[in-house]
Coordinates of C-alpha atoms in Angstrom, one line a residue:
M1 CA 0.0 0.0 0.0
T2 CA 1.8 3.2 -1.2
E3 CA -1.0 5.3 -2.7
G4 CA -1.6 8.4 -0.6
V5 CA 1.0 7.4 2.0
G6 CA 3.3 10.3 3.0
L7 CA 7.0 10.2 3.9
P8 CA 8.4 9.4 7.3
L9 CA 9.8 12.9 7.9
W10 CA 10.3 12.6 11.6
L11 CA 12.3 9.6 13.0
L12 CA 12.3 9.0 16.8
A13 CA 15.1 6.7 17.9
E14 CA 14.3 5.3 21.3
L15 CA 17.8 4.2 22.0
T16 CA 17.1 2.5 25.4
Y17 CA 14.5 2.0 28.1
R18 CA 17.2 2.3 30.7
C19 CA 17.0 5.5 32.8
P20 CA 18.4 6.7 36.2
L21 CA 15.2 8.5 37.0
Q22 CA 11.8 7.0 38.1
C23 CA 9.3 9.5 36.9
P24 CA 5.7 8.3 37.6
Y25 CA 4.5 9.8 34.4
C26 CA 7.0 8.2 32.0
S27 CA 5.6 7.3 28.6
N28 CA 7.7 4.1 28.4
P29 CA 5.6 0.9 28.5
L30 CA 4.8 -0.5 31.9
D31 CA 6.5 -3.8 31.0
Y32 CA 9.7 -2.1 29.7
A33 CA 11.9 -4.2 31.8
Q34 CA 11.2 -7.3 29.7
H35 CA 12.3 -5.6 26.5
K36 CA 16.0 -6.1 26.2
H37 CA 18.5 -6.7 23.4
E38 CA 18.9 -3.1 22.3
L39 CA 20.0 -2.4 18.8
T40 CA 23.7 -2.2 18.3
T41 CA 25.6 0.8 17.1
Q42 CA 25.8 -0.6 13.6
E43 CA 22.1 -1.6 13.5
W44 CA 21.2 2.0 14.4
F45 CA 23.5 3.3 11.6
D46 CA 21.5 1.1 9.2
V47 CA 18.2 2.5 10.5
F48 CA 19.4 6.0 10.0
D49 CA 20.6 5.3 6.5
Q50 CA 17.4 3.7 5.4
A51 CA 15.2 6.5 7.0
R52 CA 17.3 9.2 5.3
Q53 CA 16.9 7.5 1.9
M54 CA 13.2 7.4 2.5
G55 CA 13.1 11.2 3.1
A56 CA 13.4 11.5 6.8
V57 CA 14.9 14.9 7.8
Q58 CA 14.6 15.2 11.6
L59 CA 15.9 12.7 14.1
G60 CA 15.2 12.7 17.8
F61 CA 17.4 10.7 20.2
S62 CA 15.2 9.6 23.1
G63 CA 14.7 6.8 25.7
G64 CA 14.6 6.1 28.6
E65 CA 17.7 8.2 29.0
P66 CA 19.7 8.3 25.7
L67 CA 22.9 9.4 27.6
V68 CA 23.0 5.8 29.0
R69 CA 24.2 4.8 25.6
Q70 CA 28.0 5.3 25.5
D71 CA 27.9 5.3 21.7
L72 CA 25.5 8.3 21.6
E73 CA 28.3 10.6 20.2
Q74 CA 28.9 8.0 17.4
L75 CA 25.2 7.8 16.6
V76 CA 24.9 11.6 16.5
A77 CA 28.0 11.9 14.2
H78 CA 26.6 9.3 11.8
A79 CA 23.2 11.0 11.7
H80 CA 24.8 14.4 11.1
Q81 CA 26.9 13.0 8.3
Q82 CA 23.7 11.7 6.7
G83 CA 22.1 15.2 6.8
F84 CA 19.7 14.8 9.7
Y85 CA 18.7 17.7 11.9
T86 CA 19.3 16.1 15.3
N87 CA 17.6 16.6 18.7
L88 CA 18.7 15.1 22.0
I89 CA 15.7 14.6 24.4
T90 CA 17.3 14.1 27.8
S91 CA 16.8 14.3 31.5
G92 CA 20.3 15.7 31.8
M93 CA 21.3 12.9 34.0
G94 CA 24.7 11.5 32.8
L95 CA 25.5 14.7 31.0
T96 CA 28.9 16.3 31.6
E97 CA 30.8 19.2 30.0
Q98 CA 32.9 16.6 28.2
R99 CA 29.9 15.0 26.7
I100 CA 28.3 18.3 25.8
A101 CA 31.5 19.2 23.9
G102 CA 31.6 15.8 22.3
L103 CA 28.1 16.0 21.1
K104 CA 28.7 19.5 19.7
Q105 CA 31.7 18.1 17.8
A106 CA 29.6 15.2 16.6
G107 CA 27.2 17.7 15.0
L108 CA 24.2 17.6 17.5
D109 CA 21.8 20.5 16.6
H110 CA 19.5 20.8 19.5
I111 CA 18.9 19.7 23.1
Q112 CA 15.7 19.4 25.1
V113 CA 16.1 19.0 28.9
S114 CA 13.3 17.8 31.1
F115 CA 12.7 19.1 34.7
Q116 CA 10.2 17.7 37.2
A117 CA 9.6 20.9 39.2
S118 CA 11.0 24.4 39.9
D119 CA 12.4 23.5 43.3
A120 CA 14.9 20.8 44.2
V121 CA 12.7 19.0 46.9
V122 CA 9.7 18.3 44.6
N123 CA 11.9 17.8 41.5
D124 CA 14.0 15.1 43.2
A125 CA 11.0 13.4 44.9
L126 CA 9.3 13.1 41.5
A127 CA 12.5 12.0 39.8
G128 CA 13.2 9.4 42.5
S129 CA 16.8 10.6 42.5
K130 CA 18.8 12.8 44.9
H131 CA 20.6 15.8 43.5
A132 CA 18.7 15.5 40.1
F133 CA 17.6 19.2 40.2
E134 CA 21.2 20.5 40.8
Q135 CA 22.5 18.3 38.0
K136 CA 19.9 19.5 35.5
Y137 CA 20.4 23.1 36.5
Q138 CA 24.2 23.0 36.1
M139 CA 24.0 21.2 32.8
C140 CA 21.5 23.8 31.4
R141 CA 24.1 26.4 32.2
L142 CA 26.7 24.5 30.2
I143 CA 24.4 23.8 27.3
K144 CA 23.9 27.5 26.8
Q145 CA 27.6 28.1 27.1
Y146 CA 28.1 25.8 24.1
D147 CA 25.5 27.8 22.2
Y148 CA 22.9 25.1 21.7
P149 CA 19.3 25.9 21.0
M150 CA 17.7 24.7 24.3
V151 CA 14.1 23.6 25.1
L152 CA 13.1 23.1 28.7
N153 CA 10.3 20.7 29.1
F154 CA 8.1 20.5 32.3
V155 CA 5.5 17.8 32.5
I156 CA 2.8 19.6 34.4
H157 CA 0.5 17.8 36.8
R158 CA -1.4 18.4 40.0
H159 CA 1.8 18.3 42.2
N160 CA 3.6 21.1 40.4
I161 CA 1.0 23.1 38.5
D162 CA 0.5 25.6 41.3
Q163 CA 4.2 26.6 40.9
I164 CA 3.7 27.7 37.3
E165 CA 5.1 31.2 38.0
Q166 CA 8.3 29.7 39.6
I167 CA 8.7 27.2 36.7
I168 CA 8.5 30.0 34.1
E169 CA 10.9 32.2 36.1
L170 CA 13.4 29.3 36.3
C171 CA 13.3 28.8 32.6
L172 CA 13.9 32.5 32.0
E173 CA 16.8 32.4 34.5
L174 CA 18.3 29.5 32.5
N175 CA 17.8 31.4 29.1
A176 CA 15.7 28.7 27.6
D177 CA 14.8 29.4 23.9
T178 CA 11.5 27.5 24.2
V179 CA 9.6 26.3 27.2
E180 CA 7.1 23.4 26.9
L181 CA 4.6 23.5 29.7
A182 CA 3.0 20.2 28.8
I183 CA 0.1 19.1 31.0
C184 CA 0.6 15.4 31.6
Q185 CA -0.7 13.2 28.7
F186 CA -1.9 9.8 30.0
Y187 CA 0.1 7.0 28.5
G188 CA 2.4 4.4 30.0
W189 CA 3.1 5.1 33.7
A190 CA 1.1 8.3 33.6
F191 CA -2.1 6.4 32.8
L192 CA -1.4 4.0 35.7
N193 CA -1.1 7.2 38.0
R194 CA -3.8 9.2 36.3
Q195 CA -5.9 9.9 39.4
G196 CA -2.8 11.2 41.2
L197 CA -1.6 13.4 38.3
L198 CA -4.5 14.9 36.5
P199 CA -4.9 18.6 37.6
T200 CA -8.3 20.0 38.5
Q201 CA -10.0 22.3 36.0
E202 CA -9.5 25.2 38.4
Q203 CA -5.7 24.5 38.5
L204 CA -5.6 24.3 34.7
I205 CA -7.5 27.5 34.2
R206 CA -5.2 29.4 36.6
A207 CA -2.0 27.9 35.1
E208 CA -3.1 28.9 31.5
R209 CA -4.0 32.4 32.6
I210 CA -0.6 32.9 34.3
T211 CA 1.2 31.6 31.2
N212 CA -0.7 34.0 29.0
Q213 CA 0.2 36.8 31.3
Y214 CA 3.9 35.9 30.9
R215 CA 3.5 35.7 27.2
E216 CA 2.2 39.2 27.1
K217 CA 5.0 40.4 29.4
L218 CA 7.7 38.7 27.2
K219 CA 6.2 40.1 24.0
A220 CA 6.2 43.6 25.5
Q221 CA 9.9 43.2 26.4
N222 CA 10.7 41.7 22.9
H223 CA 12.0 38.7 24.8
P224 CA 12.9 35.7 22.5
C225 CA 11.7 33.0 24.9
K226 CA 8.7 31.1 23.6
L227 CA 6.2 29.6 26.0
I228 CA 4.1 26.6 24.8
F229 CA 1.2 25.5 27.0
V230 CA -0.2 22.1 26.1
V231 CA -3.7 21.4 27.5
P232 CA -4.3 17.7 28.4
D233 CA -6.7 15.8 26.2
Y234 CA -8.9 15.1 29.2
Y235 CA -10.0 18.7 29.2
E236 CA -10.8 19.0 25.6
E237 CA -14.1 18.3 23.7
R238 CA -12.5 17.3 20.4
P239 CA -9.6 14.9 20.0
K240 CA -6.2 15.9 18.9
A241 CA -4.8 15.0 15.5
C242 CA -2.6 12.4 17.1
M243 CA 0.8 12.2 15.5
N244 CA -0.8 14.2 12.6
G245 CA -2.4 10.9 11.6
W246 CA -1.4 7.3 12.0
G247 CA 1.6 6.5 9.8
K248 CA 1.6 9.8 8.0
I249 CA 4.8 11.6 9.2
F250 CA 6.3 9.9 12.3
F251 CA 8.3 6.7 12.5
T252 CA 9.4 5.4 15.9
V253 CA 12.0 2.7 16.5
A254 CA 12.0 1.2 20.0
P255 CA 15.2 0.0 21.7
D256 CA 14.8 -3.6 20.6
G257 CA 14.0 -2.6 17.0
M258 CA 10.2 -2.7 17.1
A259 CA 8.9 -0.2 14.5
L260 CA 5.9 1.9 15.7
P261 CA 3.8 4.7 14.3
C262 CA 4.1 6.4 17.7
H263 CA 6.0 5.7 20.9
A264 CA 2.9 4.5 22.8
A265 CA 1.6 2.1 20.2
R266 CA 3.5 -0.9 21.6
Q267 CA 0.7 -1.6 24.0
L268 CA -1.9 -2.1 21.3
P269 CA -2.9 -5.7 20.3
I270 CA -1.3 -5.3 16.9
A271 CA 1.7 -7.2 15.5
F272 CA 4.3 -4.5 14.7
P273 CA 7.4 -5.5 12.7
N274 CA 11.0 -5.2 13.7
V275 CA 13.8 -3.4 11.8
R276 CA 16.0 -6.4 12.3
E277 CA 13.7 -8.5 10.2
H278 CA 12.3 -6.0 7.6
S279 CA 13.5 -2.9 5.7
L280 CA 12.1 0.4 6.9
S281 CA 10.5 0.9 3.4
K282 CA 8.6 -2.5 3.7
I283 CA 7.5 -1.6 7.2
W284 CA 6.3 1.9 6.3
Y285 CA 4.5 1.0 3.1
E286 CA 3.4 -2.6 3.5
S287 CA 3.2 -3.7 7.1
T288 CA -0.2 -4.4 8.7
G289 CA 0.9 -2.4 11.8
F290 CA 1.5 0.8 9.9
N291 CA -1.5 0.4 7.6
H292 CA -3.9 -0.6 10.4
F293 CA -5.4 2.9 11.0
R294 CA -4.4 4.7 7.9
G295 CA -7.3 6.3 5.9
D296 CA -10.8 6.1 7.3
A297 CA -12.0 2.6 6.4
W298 CA -11.3 1.5 10.0
M299 CA -13.4 4.2 11.6
P300 CA -16.8 3.5 13.2
E301 CA -19.6 5.1 11.2
S302 CA -20.0 8.0 13.6
C303 CA -16.4 9.0 12.9
R304 CA -16.3 8.1 9.2
S305 CA -19.1 10.6 8.4
C306 CA -17.9 13.3 10.7
P307 CA -16.7 16.5 8.9
D308 CA -13.8 16.8 11.4
K309 CA -12.2 13.5 10.4
A310 CA -9.8 15.2 8.0
R311 CA -8.7 17.4 10.9
D312 CA -8.4 15.0 13.8
F313 CA -8.0 11.7 11.9
G314 CA -10.3 10.1 14.5
G315 CA -8.1 11.0 17.5
C316 CA -5.8 8.8 19.4
R317 CA -5.9 5.1 18.9
C318 CA -3.9 4.4 22.1
Q319 CA -6.2 6.5 24.1
A320 CA -9.2 4.7 22.7
Y321 CA -7.7 1.4 23.6
M322 CA -6.6 2.3 27.1
L323 CA -10.1 3.7 28.0
T324 CA -12.4 1.4 26.1
G325 CA -10.4 -1.8 25.3
D326 CA -10.8 -1.4 21.6
A327 CA -8.4 0.8 19.6
A328 CA -11.0 1.2 16.8
N329 CA -13.5 2.9 19.0
A330 CA -14.1 6.7 18.8
D331 CA -11.6 8.6 21.0
P332 CA -13.4 9.2 24.3
V333 CA -12.0 12.7 24.4
C334 CA -14.5 13.6 21.6
G335 CA -17.7 15.1 23.0
K336 CA -19.6 13.1 20.3
S337 CA -18.2 9.8 21.5
A338 CA -20.4 7.4 23.3
Y339 CA -17.4 6.9 25.6
H340 CA -17.0 10.5 26.6
P341 CA -18.5 9.9 30.1
L342 CA -15.2 8.1 30.8
I343 CA -13.4 11.4 30.4
E344 CA -15.9 13.3 32.5
Q345 CA -15.4 10.7 35.2
A346 CA -11.6 11.2 35.1
R347 CA -12.2 15.0 35.5
A348 CA -14.4 14.3 38.6
E349 CA -11.7 12.1 40.1
S350 CA -9.2 14.9 39.8
E351 CA -11.0 16.6 42.7
L352 CA -10.1 13.7 45.0
D353 CA -7.1 14.1 47.4
S354 CA -3.8 12.6 46.3
T355 CA -0.3 12.7 47.5
L356 CA 3.1 12.0 46.0
E357 CA 3.4 8.9 48.2
K358 CA 0.5 7.3 46.4
L359 CA 2.2 7.4 43.0
V360 CA 3.7 4.3 41.5
F361 CA 7.2 5.1 40.3
R362 CA 8.7 3.9 37.1
N363 CA 11.5 1.5 37.9
S364 CA 12.6 -2.0 36.9
R365 CA 11.2 -3.7 40.0
N366 CA 7.8 -2.2 39.5
S367 CA 8.0 -3.0 35.8
K368 CA 8.9 -6.6 36.4
Q369 CA 6.1 -7.0 38.9
F370 CA 3.6 -5.5 36.4
T371 CA 4.9 -7.9 33.8
V372 CA 4.2 -10.9 36.1
Q373 CA 0.8 -9.6 37.3
Q374 CA -0.3 -8.0 34.0
N375 CA -3.4 -6.0 34.7
I376 CA -3.2 -6.5 38.5
P377 CA -2.3 -3.1 40.1
V378 CA 1.3 -3.0 41.2
Q379 CA 2.5 -2.0 44.7
N380 CA 4.8 0.9 44.8
I381 CA 8.5 0.0 45.1
T382 CA 11.2 2.7 44.9
D383 CA 14.6 1.8 43.7
E384 CA 17.5 3.0 45.9

């Protein structure tokens, strides 16, 4: 199937699921600990070469924590030689001035650093790691010294949203070029912790109002920093155009070589191919996995006849699966969906009390327990 299929312009290389942090909203799969046998350096080279030949122009290095890979500089250099615009998506853990300089020499174009909060106590509690905030802070200073474009990403949720002013001030202090204030999207570990992470509507309205005030202030000062505020799907009435449509632009390769149309799709009951067994071209154009939700033939009639289908492509398939058990159902975010009451219920649950201690942290022991118990709720275990 090639007619009407676009090019995989954006390649996300999830180099590893290993990570020194334990964020309870990580988008990695709950059973990530069972997925081993990472692609080798040469195998990644081959993926990059094929993707570039197919028309890919942007390459994101992600994880887990991509800095865990000691060959990261080699991978960046190869991608740069192939003509990619390269972006490192990192927690900053494992970064040093030597590695920043090495990545610069290798040709890395852009760095995105994630923070958990604007103060060290909350940041380190959410990260499950002592001194994480200080490490991130110092590395951001060095990143700017090496003249990188820098995005600071804050996953916003009920435990840090009330510090939105301090978060923005921290970003301005660190001279961020762009700030992503992304309200938590509920995939992976975030979905498991949804009740403890979803902000209330009152919190959301306040945070967006303050962000807009800062936007006006920065505009009046002709300040170059750009603030991006991402509202969670759960407070929308129409679904997002997830990944700009299934298999239209984005191509994700997981650490073990599984090819996916988005980083969350691994959880779906679909047989996705592996780059060790098939060429990227065959995967993109011919595989059942990538063709599964292309076009509109898969849509239920309520969606297929909707005038918005060309705009939202039916919404998010992973979200439909997580909430309804069937990825082909209408995205419950849509106000027209028969499953929309599930979203309304989640909003109501956001009003219930929750503490950091109730969150299930992302670590290998919790992942292994989840793998064994499958859908049985896991007990919280924090790695030392």
